[in-house]
């Protein structure tokens, strides 16, 4: 198990240009909103591997890990456990313009927590489900089709035209 790190001071590594270091860290995970629902992790921290390389004037960084998320299934609202693989790179080259500036780095301080959360959110599938064949909720009464059983059904609404016909008195 690595050291706990919300933010990590790259300067403390005292790397010179061309040198690199691989670090195993425990990164605190902040929950986030996705598709109107809230997703987080069961454990407060997620294990991650950070590769740091010192370039001539900046940093080349890679963050990897597996994040076991928890949050509601988008079909039935029961608990879902999407696991995402994070593999994200950042380059920071002072004076190199916006493309070469990492939003997670200020001076030599790396916002690991923000980076791993954003990378996990980006790696999520478009729809989070408790299982691939989740049947969702009944549109009429909201019952969970996964547990309701195949006989769950509602009487179709009577067609208003038939009601009008029934009121016709045929002599
Ligand atoms: Zn579901
Ligand atoms: Zn129903």
Short mmCIF file of N, CA, C and O in Angstrom, two decimals, residues 95-149:
data_model
loop_
_atom_site.label_atom_id
_atom_site.label_comp_id
_atom_site.label_asym_id
_atom_site.label_seq_id
_atom_site.Cartn_x
_atom_site.Cartn_y
_atom_site.Cartn_z
N UNK A 95 5.12 27.82 -20.28
CA UNK A 95 5.37 28.64 -21.45
C UNK A 95 4.99 27.95 -22.75
O UNK A 95 5.14 28.51 -23.83
N UNK A 96 4.47 26.74 -22.66
CA UNK A 96 4.15 25.97 -23.85
C UNK A 96 2.72 26.16 -24.34
O UNK A 96 2.29 25.47 -25.24
N UNK A 97 1.98 27.08 -23.73
CA UNK A 97 0.61 27.32 -24.14
C UNK A 97 -0.35 26.39 -23.42
O UNK A 97 0.06 25.53 -22.64
N UNK A 98 -1.65 26.57 -23.74
CA UNK A 98 -2.69 25.87 -23.00
C UNK A 98 -2.65 24.35 -23.18
O UNK A 98 -2.93 23.60 -22.26
N UNK A 99 -2.27 23.91 -24.39
CA UNK A 99 -2.22 22.47 -24.65
C UNK A 99 -1.18 21.78 -23.79
O UNK A 99 -1.26 20.60 -23.53
N UNK A 100 -0.18 22.54 -23.41
CA UNK A 100 0.92 21.95 -22.65
C UNK A 100 0.90 22.40 -21.19
O UNK A 100 1.92 22.47 -20.53
N UNK A 101 -0.31 22.71 -20.74
CA UNK A 101 -0.44 23.11 -19.35
C UNK A 101 -1.46 22.20 -18.68
O UNK A 101 -2.60 22.10 -19.13
N UNK A 102 -1.07 21.51 -17.65
CA UNK A 102 -1.99 20.60 -16.98
C UNK A 102 -2.86 21.36 -15.98
O UNK A 102 -2.35 22.13 -15.17
N UNK A 103 -4.19 21.14 -16.03
CA UNK A 103 -5.07 21.80 -15.07
C UNK A 103 -4.87 21.26 -13.65
O UNK A 103 -5.38 21.85 -12.69
N UNK A 104 -4.17 20.15 -13.52
CA UNK A 104 -4.01 19.54 -12.19
C UNK A 104 -2.70 19.93 -11.51
O UNK A 104 -2.42 19.48 -10.42
N UNK A 105 -1.94 20.74 -12.21
CA UNK A 105 -0.63 21.09 -11.69
C UNK A 105 -0.56 22.59 -11.44
O UNK A 105 -0.83 23.38 -12.33
N UNK A 106 -0.23 22.98 -10.22
CA UNK A 106 0.05 24.39 -9.97
C UNK A 106 1.40 24.44 -9.27
O UNK A 106 1.59 23.79 -8.24
N UNK A 107 2.29 25.16 -9.87
CA UNK A 107 3.72 25.07 -9.51
C UNK A 107 4.11 23.60 -9.64
O UNK A 107 3.89 23.01 -10.68
N UNK A 108 4.60 23.01 -8.56
CA UNK A 108 4.97 21.59 -8.62
C UNK A 108 3.97 20.72 -7.87
O UNK A 108 4.21 19.54 -7.64
N UNK A 109 2.83 21.31 -7.50
CA UNK A 109 1.85 20.58 -6.71
C UNK A 109 0.80 19.96 -7.63
O UNK A 109 0.10 20.66 -8.35
N UNK A 110 0.71 18.65 -7.57
CA UNK A 110 -0.20 17.91 -8.44
C UNK A 110 -1.48 17.55 -7.68
O UNK A 110 -1.44 16.92 -6.63
N UNK A 111 -2.63 17.95 -8.25
CA UNK A 111 -3.93 17.65 -7.66
C UNK A 111 -4.34 16.23 -8.08
O UNK A 111 -5.11 16.02 -9.01
N UNK A 112 -3.83 15.26 -7.34
CA UNK A 112 -4.08 13.85 -7.68
C UNK A 112 -5.55 13.49 -7.55
O UNK A 112 -6.11 12.74 -8.36
N UNK A 113 -6.17 14.01 -6.51
CA UNK A 113 -7.56 13.69 -6.23
C UNK A 113 -8.47 14.16 -7.36
O UNK A 113 -9.34 13.41 -7.83
N UNK A 114 -8.26 15.39 -7.82
CA UNK A 114 -9.06 15.93 -8.91
C UNK A 114 -8.80 15.17 -10.21
O UNK A 114 -9.72 14.89 -10.98
N UNK A 115 -7.56 14.82 -10.43
CA UNK A 115 -7.19 14.12 -11.66
C UNK A 115 -7.83 12.73 -11.72
O UNK A 115 -8.44 12.35 -12.72
N UNK A 116 -7.73 11.98 -10.64
CA UNK A 116 -8.28 10.62 -10.67
C UNK A 116 -9.80 10.63 -10.77
O UNK A 116 -10.40 9.81 -11.45
N UNK A 117 -10.43 11.63 -10.15
CA UNK A 117 -11.89 11.73 -10.23
C UNK A 117 -12.32 12.06 -11.67
O UNK A 117 -13.21 11.41 -12.22
N UNK A 118 -11.69 13.05 -12.28
CA UNK A 118 -12.05 13.41 -13.66
C UNK A 118 -11.77 12.27 -14.62
O UNK A 118 -12.56 12.00 -15.53
N UNK A 119 -10.65 11.58 -14.44
CA UNK A 119 -10.30 10.48 -15.33
C UNK A 119 -11.30 9.33 -15.18
O UNK A 119 -11.68 8.69 -16.16
N UNK A 120 -11.75 9.08 -13.96
CA UNK A 120 -12.74 8.02 -13.73
C UNK A 120 -14.07 8.40 -14.37
O UNK A 120 -14.73 7.57 -15.00
N UNK A 121 -14.46 9.67 -14.24
CA UNK A 121 -15.73 10.13 -14.83
C UNK A 121 -15.68 10.00 -16.35
O UNK A 121 -16.66 9.59 -16.99
N UNK A 122 -14.53 10.32 -16.95
CA UNK A 122 -14.39 10.23 -18.41
C UNK A 122 -14.42 8.79 -18.89
O UNK A 122 -14.79 8.51 -20.03
N UNK A 123 -14.01 7.85 -18.04
CA UNK A 123 -13.92 6.45 -18.45
C UNK A 123 -15.26 5.71 -18.26
O UNK A 123 -15.38 4.55 -18.66
N UNK A 124 -16.24 6.40 -17.70
CA UNK A 124 -17.53 5.74 -17.47
C UNK A 124 -18.26 5.45 -18.78
O UNK A 124 -18.15 6.22 -19.72
N UNK A 125 -19.03 4.36 -18.81
CA UNK A 125 -19.88 4.15 -19.97
C UNK A 125 -21.01 5.18 -19.98
O UNK A 125 -21.28 5.81 -18.96
N UNK A 126 -21.65 5.36 -21.15
CA UNK A 126 -22.70 6.37 -21.27
C UNK A 126 -23.87 6.05 -20.35
O UNK A 126 -24.53 6.95 -19.84
N UNK A 127 -24.13 4.76 -20.15
CA UNK A 127 -25.21 4.38 -19.26
C UNK A 127 -24.70 3.41 -18.20
O UNK A 127 -24.10 2.38 -18.53
N UNK A 128 -24.93 3.73 -16.96
CA UNK A 128 -24.48 2.88 -15.86
C UNK A 128 -25.65 1.99 -15.44
O UNK A 128 -26.73 2.49 -15.10
N UNK A 129 -25.44 0.68 -15.50
CA UNK A 129 -26.52 -0.25 -15.17
C UNK A 129 -26.03 -1.24 -14.11
O UNK A 129 -24.84 -1.51 -13.99
N UNK A 130 -26.99 -1.77 -13.33
CA UNK A 130 -26.65 -2.74 -12.29
C UNK A 130 -26.21 -4.05 -12.93
O UNK A 130 -25.39 -4.77 -12.39
N UNK A 131 -26.78 -4.37 -14.09
CA UNK A 131 -26.34 -5.50 -14.89
C UNK A 131 -26.79 -5.24 -16.32
O UNK A 131 -27.75 -4.49 -16.55
N UNK A 132 -26.11 -5.86 -17.27
CA UNK A 132 -26.36 -5.57 -18.69
C UNK A 132 -27.83 -5.70 -19.07
O UNK A 132 -28.36 -4.92 -19.84
N UNK A 133 -28.50 -6.73 -18.50
CA UNK A 133 -29.88 -7.00 -18.91
C UNK A 133 -30.88 -6.45 -17.90
O UNK A 133 -31.99 -6.97 -17.78
N UNK A 134 -30.50 -5.40 -17.18
CA UNK A 134 -31.43 -4.78 -16.23
C UNK A 134 -32.72 -4.38 -16.97
O UNK A 134 -32.66 -3.77 -18.04
N UNK A 135 -33.85 -4.74 -16.38
CA UNK A 135 -35.13 -4.53 -17.05
C UNK A 135 -35.74 -3.16 -16.76
O UNK A 135 -36.72 -2.77 -17.38
N UNK A 136 -35.19 -2.45 -15.78
CA UNK A 136 -35.68 -1.11 -15.51
C UNK A 136 -36.98 -1.12 -14.71
O UNK A 136 -37.39 -2.13 -14.14
N UNK A 137 -37.62 0.04 -14.70
CA UNK A 137 -38.84 0.23 -13.91
C UNK A 137 -40.06 0.29 -14.81
O UNK A 137 -40.00 0.73 -15.95
N UNK A 138 -41.19 -0.17 -14.25
CA UNK A 138 -42.47 -0.08 -14.95
C UNK A 138 -42.82 1.40 -15.13
O UNK A 138 -42.82 2.17 -14.17
N UNK A 139 -43.14 1.79 -16.34
CA UNK A 139 -43.44 3.21 -16.62
C UNK A 139 -44.77 3.62 -16.02
O UNK A 139 -45.03 4.80 -15.82
N UNK A 140 -45.63 2.64 -15.70
CA UNK A 140 -46.95 2.97 -15.16
C UNK A 140 -46.90 3.13 -13.64
O UNK A 140 -47.36 4.13 -13.10
N UNK A 141 -46.32 2.14 -12.94
CA UNK A 141 -46.38 2.17 -11.48
C UNK A 141 -45.01 2.28 -10.81
O UNK A 141 -44.93 2.43 -9.60
N UNK A 142 -43.93 2.21 -11.57
CA UNK A 142 -42.60 2.37 -10.99
C UNK A 142 -42.04 1.12 -10.36
O UNK A 142 -40.97 1.15 -9.77
N UNK A 143 -42.75 -0.01 -10.45
CA UNK A 143 -42.23 -1.25 -9.88
C UNK A 143 -40.99 -1.71 -10.66
O UNK A 143 -40.88 -1.51 -11.86
N UNK A 144 -40.07 -2.35 -9.91
CA UNK A 144 -38.82 -2.82 -10.51
C UNK A 144 -39.10 -4.12 -11.29
O UNK A 144 -39.46 -5.14 -10.71
N UNK A 145 -38.91 -4.07 -12.60
CA UNK A 145 -39.19 -5.25 -13.44
C UNK A 145 -38.24 -6.41 -13.13
O UNK A 145 -38.55 -7.56 -13.44
N UNK A 146 -37.07 -6.12 -12.54
CA UNK A 146 -36.14 -7.20 -12.22
C UNK A 146 -36.71 -8.12 -11.15
O UNK A 146 -36.36 -9.29 -11.09
N UNK A 147 -37.56 -7.58 -10.28
CA UNK A 147 -38.11 -8.38 -9.19
C UNK A 147 -39.61 -8.60 -9.34
O UNK A 147 -40.19 -9.41 -8.63
N UNK A 148 -40.26 -7.88 -10.26
CA UNK A 148 -41.72 -7.92 -10.35
C UNK A 148 -42.21 -9.25 -10.93
O UNK A 148 -43.32 -9.69 -10.63
N UNK A 149 -41.42 -9.89 -11.75
CA UNK A 149 -41.87 -11.14 -12.36
C UNK A 149 -42.58 -10.89 -13.67
O UNK A 149 -43.06 -9.78 -13.92
#
